[in-house]
CSV table of C-alpha atoms and ligand atoms in Angstrom, one decimal:
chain,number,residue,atom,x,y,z
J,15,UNK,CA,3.8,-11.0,1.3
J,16,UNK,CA,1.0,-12.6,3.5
J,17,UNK,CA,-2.3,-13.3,2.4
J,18,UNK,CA,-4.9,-13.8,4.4
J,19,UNK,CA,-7.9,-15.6,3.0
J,20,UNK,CA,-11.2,-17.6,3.6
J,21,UNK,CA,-10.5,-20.6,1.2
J,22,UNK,CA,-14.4,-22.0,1.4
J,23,UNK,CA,-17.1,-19.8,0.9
J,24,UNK,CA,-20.3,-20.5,-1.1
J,25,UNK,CA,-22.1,-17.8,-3.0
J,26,UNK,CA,-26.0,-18.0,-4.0
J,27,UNK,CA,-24.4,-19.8,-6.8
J,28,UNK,CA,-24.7,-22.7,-5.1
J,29,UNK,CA,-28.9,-23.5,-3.9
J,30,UNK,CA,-28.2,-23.4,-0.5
J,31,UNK,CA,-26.2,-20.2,0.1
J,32,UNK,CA,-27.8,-17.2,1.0
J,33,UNK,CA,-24.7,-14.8,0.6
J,34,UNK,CA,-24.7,-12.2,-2.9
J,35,UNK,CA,-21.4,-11.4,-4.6
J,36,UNK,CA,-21.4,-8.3,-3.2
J,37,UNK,CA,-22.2,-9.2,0.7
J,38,UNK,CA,-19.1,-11.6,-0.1
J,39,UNK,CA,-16.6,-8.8,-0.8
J,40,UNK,CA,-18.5,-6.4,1.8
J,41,UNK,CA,-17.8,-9.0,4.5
J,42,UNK,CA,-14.8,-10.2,3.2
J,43,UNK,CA,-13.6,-6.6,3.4
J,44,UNK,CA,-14.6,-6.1,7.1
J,45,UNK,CA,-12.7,-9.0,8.6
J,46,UNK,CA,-9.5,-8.1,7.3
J,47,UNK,CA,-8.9,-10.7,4.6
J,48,UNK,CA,-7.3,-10.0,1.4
J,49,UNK,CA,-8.8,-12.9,-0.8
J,50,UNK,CA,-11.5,-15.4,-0.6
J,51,UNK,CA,-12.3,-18.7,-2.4
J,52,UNK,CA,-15.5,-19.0,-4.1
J,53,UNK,CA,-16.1,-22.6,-3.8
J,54,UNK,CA,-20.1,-22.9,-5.0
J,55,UNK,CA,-21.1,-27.0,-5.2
J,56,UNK,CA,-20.7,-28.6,-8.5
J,57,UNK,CA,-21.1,-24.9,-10.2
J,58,UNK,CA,-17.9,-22.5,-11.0
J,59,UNK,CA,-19.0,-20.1,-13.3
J,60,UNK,CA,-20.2,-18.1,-10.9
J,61,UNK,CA,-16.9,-17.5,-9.4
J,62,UNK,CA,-15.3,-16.2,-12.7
J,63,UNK,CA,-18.6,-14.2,-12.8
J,64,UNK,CA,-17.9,-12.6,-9.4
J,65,UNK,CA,-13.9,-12.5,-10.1
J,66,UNK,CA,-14.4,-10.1,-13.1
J,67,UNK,CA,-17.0,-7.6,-11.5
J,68,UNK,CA,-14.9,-6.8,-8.2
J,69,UNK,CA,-11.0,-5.6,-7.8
J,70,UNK,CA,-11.1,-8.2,-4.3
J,71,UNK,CA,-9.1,-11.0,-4.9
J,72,UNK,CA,-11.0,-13.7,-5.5
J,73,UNK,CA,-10.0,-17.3,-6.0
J,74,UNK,CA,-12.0,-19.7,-8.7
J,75,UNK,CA,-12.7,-22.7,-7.3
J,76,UNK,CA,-15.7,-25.8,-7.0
J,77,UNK,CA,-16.9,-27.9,-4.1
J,78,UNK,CA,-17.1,-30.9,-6.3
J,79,UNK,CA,-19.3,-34.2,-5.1
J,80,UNK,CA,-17.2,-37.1,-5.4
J,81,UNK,CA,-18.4,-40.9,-4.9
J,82,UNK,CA,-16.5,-40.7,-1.6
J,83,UNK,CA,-17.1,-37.2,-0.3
J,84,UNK,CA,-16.2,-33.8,-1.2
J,85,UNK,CA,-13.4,-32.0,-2.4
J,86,UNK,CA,-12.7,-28.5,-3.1
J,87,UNK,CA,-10.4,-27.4,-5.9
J,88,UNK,CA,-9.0,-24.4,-6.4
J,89,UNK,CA,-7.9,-22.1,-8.9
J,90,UNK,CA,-9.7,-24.9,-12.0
J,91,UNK,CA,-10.8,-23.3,-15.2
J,92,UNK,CA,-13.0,-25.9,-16.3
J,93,UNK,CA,-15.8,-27.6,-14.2
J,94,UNK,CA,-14.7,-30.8,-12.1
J,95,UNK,CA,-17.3,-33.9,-13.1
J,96,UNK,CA,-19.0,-35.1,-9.9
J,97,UNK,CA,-19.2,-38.8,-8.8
J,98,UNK,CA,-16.1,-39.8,-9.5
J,99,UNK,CA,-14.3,-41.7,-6.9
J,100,UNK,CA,-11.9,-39.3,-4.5
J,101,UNK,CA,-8.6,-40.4,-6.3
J,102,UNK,CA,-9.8,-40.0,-10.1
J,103,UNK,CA,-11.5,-36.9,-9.1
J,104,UNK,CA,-8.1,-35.4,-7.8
J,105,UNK,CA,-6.7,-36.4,-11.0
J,106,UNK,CA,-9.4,-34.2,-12.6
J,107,UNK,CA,-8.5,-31.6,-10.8
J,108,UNK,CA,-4.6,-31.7,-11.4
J,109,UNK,CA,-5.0,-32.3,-15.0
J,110,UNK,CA,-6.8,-28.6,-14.8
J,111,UNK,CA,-4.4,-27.1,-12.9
J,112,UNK,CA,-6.3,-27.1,-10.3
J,113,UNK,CA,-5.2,-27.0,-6.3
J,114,UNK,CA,-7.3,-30.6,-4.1
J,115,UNK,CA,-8.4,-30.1,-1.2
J,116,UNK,CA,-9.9,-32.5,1.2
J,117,UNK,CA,-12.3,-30.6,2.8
J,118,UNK,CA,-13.9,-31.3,6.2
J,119,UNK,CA,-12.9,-34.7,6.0
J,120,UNK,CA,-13.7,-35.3,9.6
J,121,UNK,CA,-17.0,-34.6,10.0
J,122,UNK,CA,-20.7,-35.5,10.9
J,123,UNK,CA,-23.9,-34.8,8.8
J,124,UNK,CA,-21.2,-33.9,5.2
J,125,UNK,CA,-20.2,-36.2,2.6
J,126,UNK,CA,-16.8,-36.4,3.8
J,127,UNK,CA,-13.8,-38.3,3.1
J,128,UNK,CA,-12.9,-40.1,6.5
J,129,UNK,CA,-10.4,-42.4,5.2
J,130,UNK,CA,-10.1,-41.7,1.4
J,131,UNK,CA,-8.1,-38.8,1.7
J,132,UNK,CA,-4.7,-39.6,0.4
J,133,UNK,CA,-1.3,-38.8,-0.2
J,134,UNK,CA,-2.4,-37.3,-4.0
J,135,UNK,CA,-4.1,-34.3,-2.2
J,136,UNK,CA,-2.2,-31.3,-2.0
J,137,UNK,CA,-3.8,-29.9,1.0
J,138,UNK,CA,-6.5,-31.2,3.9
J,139,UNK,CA,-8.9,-28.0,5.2
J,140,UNK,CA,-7.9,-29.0,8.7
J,141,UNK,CA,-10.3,-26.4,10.0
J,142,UNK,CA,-13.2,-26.4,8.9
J,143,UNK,CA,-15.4,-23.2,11.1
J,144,UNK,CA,-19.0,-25.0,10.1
J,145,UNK,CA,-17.5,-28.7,11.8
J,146,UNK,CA,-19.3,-30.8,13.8
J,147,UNK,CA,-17.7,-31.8,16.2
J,148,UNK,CA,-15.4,-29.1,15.8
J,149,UNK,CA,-12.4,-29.8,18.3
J,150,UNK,CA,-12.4,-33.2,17.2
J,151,UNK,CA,-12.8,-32.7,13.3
J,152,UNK,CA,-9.9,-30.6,13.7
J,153,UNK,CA,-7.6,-33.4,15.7
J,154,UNK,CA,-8.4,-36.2,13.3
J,155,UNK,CA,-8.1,-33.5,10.2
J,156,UNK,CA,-4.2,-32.7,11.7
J,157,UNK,CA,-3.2,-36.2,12.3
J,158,UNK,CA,-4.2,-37.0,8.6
J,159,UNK,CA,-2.1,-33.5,7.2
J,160,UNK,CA,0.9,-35.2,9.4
J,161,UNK,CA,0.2,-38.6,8.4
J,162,UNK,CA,0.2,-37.9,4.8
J,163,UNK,CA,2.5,-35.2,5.2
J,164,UNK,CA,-0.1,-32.4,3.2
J,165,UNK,CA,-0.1,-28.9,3.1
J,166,UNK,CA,-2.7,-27.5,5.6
J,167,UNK,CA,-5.5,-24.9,4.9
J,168,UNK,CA,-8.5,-24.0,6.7
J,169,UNK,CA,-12.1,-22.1,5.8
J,170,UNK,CA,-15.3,-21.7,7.1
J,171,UNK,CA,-17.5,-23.0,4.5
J,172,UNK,CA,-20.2,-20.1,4.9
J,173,UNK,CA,-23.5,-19.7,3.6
J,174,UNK,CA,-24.0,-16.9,5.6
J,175,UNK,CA,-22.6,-13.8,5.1
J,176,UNK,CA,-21.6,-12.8,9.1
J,177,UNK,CA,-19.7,-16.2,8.8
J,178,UNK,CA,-16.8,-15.3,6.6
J,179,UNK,CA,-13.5,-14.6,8.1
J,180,UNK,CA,-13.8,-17.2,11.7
J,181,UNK,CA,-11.2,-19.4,10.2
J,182,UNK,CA,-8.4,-18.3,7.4
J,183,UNK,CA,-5.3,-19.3,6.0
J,184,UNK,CA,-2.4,-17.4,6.1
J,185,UNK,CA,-0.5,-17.6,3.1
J,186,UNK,CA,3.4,-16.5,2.3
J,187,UNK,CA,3.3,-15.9,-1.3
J,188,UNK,CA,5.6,-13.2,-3.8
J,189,UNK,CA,2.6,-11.6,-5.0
J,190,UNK,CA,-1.2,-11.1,-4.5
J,191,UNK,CA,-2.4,-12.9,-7.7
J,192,UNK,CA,-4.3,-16.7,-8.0
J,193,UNK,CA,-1.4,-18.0,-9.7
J,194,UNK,CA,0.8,-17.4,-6.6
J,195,UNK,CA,-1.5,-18.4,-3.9
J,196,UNK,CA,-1.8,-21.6,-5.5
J,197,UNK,CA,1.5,-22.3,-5.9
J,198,UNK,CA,2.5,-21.5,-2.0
J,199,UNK,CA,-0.7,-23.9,-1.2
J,200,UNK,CA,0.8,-27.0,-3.0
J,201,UNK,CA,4.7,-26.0,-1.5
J,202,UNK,CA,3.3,-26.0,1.8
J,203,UNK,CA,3.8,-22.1,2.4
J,204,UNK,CA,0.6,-22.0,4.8
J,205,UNK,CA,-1.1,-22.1,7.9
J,206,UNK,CA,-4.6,-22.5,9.0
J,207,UNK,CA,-6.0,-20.5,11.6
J,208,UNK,CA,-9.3,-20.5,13.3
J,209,UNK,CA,-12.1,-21.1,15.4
J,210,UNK,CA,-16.0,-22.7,15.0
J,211,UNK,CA,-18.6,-20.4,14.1
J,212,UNK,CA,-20.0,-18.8,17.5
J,213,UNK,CA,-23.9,-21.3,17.5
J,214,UNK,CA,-26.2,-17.4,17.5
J,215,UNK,CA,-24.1,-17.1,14.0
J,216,UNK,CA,-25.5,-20.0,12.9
J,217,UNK,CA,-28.9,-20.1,14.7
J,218,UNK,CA,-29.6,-16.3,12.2
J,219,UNK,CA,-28.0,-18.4,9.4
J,220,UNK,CA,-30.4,-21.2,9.8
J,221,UNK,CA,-33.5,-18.4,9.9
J,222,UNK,CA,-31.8,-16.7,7.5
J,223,UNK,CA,-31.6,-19.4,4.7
J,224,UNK,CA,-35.0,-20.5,5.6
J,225,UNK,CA,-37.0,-17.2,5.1
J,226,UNK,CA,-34.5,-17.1,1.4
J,227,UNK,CA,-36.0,-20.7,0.8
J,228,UNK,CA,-39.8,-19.5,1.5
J,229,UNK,CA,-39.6,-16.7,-0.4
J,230,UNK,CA,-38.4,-18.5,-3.8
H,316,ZN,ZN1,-18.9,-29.8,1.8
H,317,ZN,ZN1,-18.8,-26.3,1.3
């Protein structure tokens, strides 16, 4: 079966994330996906939290901060230490169980990885719909996937709500369950679609967040 599914999402979870657990599944649910990845920074209780109060599919994951940029890992059960450098951090993240992904990799104003993705990764979030430059984050992101020859994903790394859903992966997996998904992620049974976040999207994001931030 296919599975189609935002793989980077953060939740209010994470400080600077305006979107609730349930405007997650509501817009989840409205562009057509059948799972999304709760990737909060450095936090993943919140995505077991969300996982157990909703029948939407929802992958566990972390946006962890290493020394050398970050990198989201998927389907972990325990918390990923931050600051550790990109390769001991994938380490972690195996030793878990987890799925590594380099995420925007290619990008201005992120921590990103640039040239310390490697070959341990299992997969590079070769679109990324919150890049800047886009068209360009996604060229250099490709040539890395071919390069090191890693499974390719793709997400939109939303705060927003409205922002779910404008770049997916498609996934070919036996059944609809975490387990799976993962599994088809690290065999290469994926493909990343997508397109950058139309700029009014994120101009109502930006006044969005702000307006959450005053009113804390
Ligand atoms: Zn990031
Ligand atoms: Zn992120």
């Amino acid at each position: 079966m296919r599975i189609k599914a935002d793989l980077h999402v953060h939740t209010t979870y994470s400080k600077d994330s305006v979107i609730t657990p349930k405007e997650l599944v509501y817009y989840a649910k409205q562009k057509g996906l059948n799972a999304v990845a709760v990737t909060d920074h450095n936090y993943l209780e919140g995505a077991y939290e969300i996982a157990k109060k909703t029948d939407f599919l929802i992958i566990p994951g972390v946006e962890v901060s290493s020394s050398d940029g970050h990198i989201v890992a998927l389907n972990v059960k325990e918390l990923i230490p931050r600051g550790f450098s990109a390769a001991e951090t994938v380490e972690l993240i195996h030793r878990a169980g987890g799925v590594a992904i380099a995420c925007h990799p290619h990008v201005y104003f992120k921590g990103c990885l640039r040239d310390k993705v490697c070959s341990s990764f299992d997969a590079i979030e070769v679109i990324n719909a919150r890049a800047f430059p886009f068209n360009n984050s996604v060229k250099k992101a490709e040539e890395t996937a071919q390069r090191l020859g890693l499974s390719k994903v793709a997400g939109t790394d939303a705060h927003y709500g409205p922002q779910i859903g404008y770049a997916y992966t498609i996934i070919e997996t036996l059944e609809p369950t975490v387990e799976a998904i993962a599994k088809a992620i690290v065999e290469g049974k994926c493909q990343a679609f997508g397109q950058a976040i139309p700029a009014i999207v994120n101009i109502k994001d930006q006044y969005t967040r702000l307006k959450y931030r005053l009113k804390k």
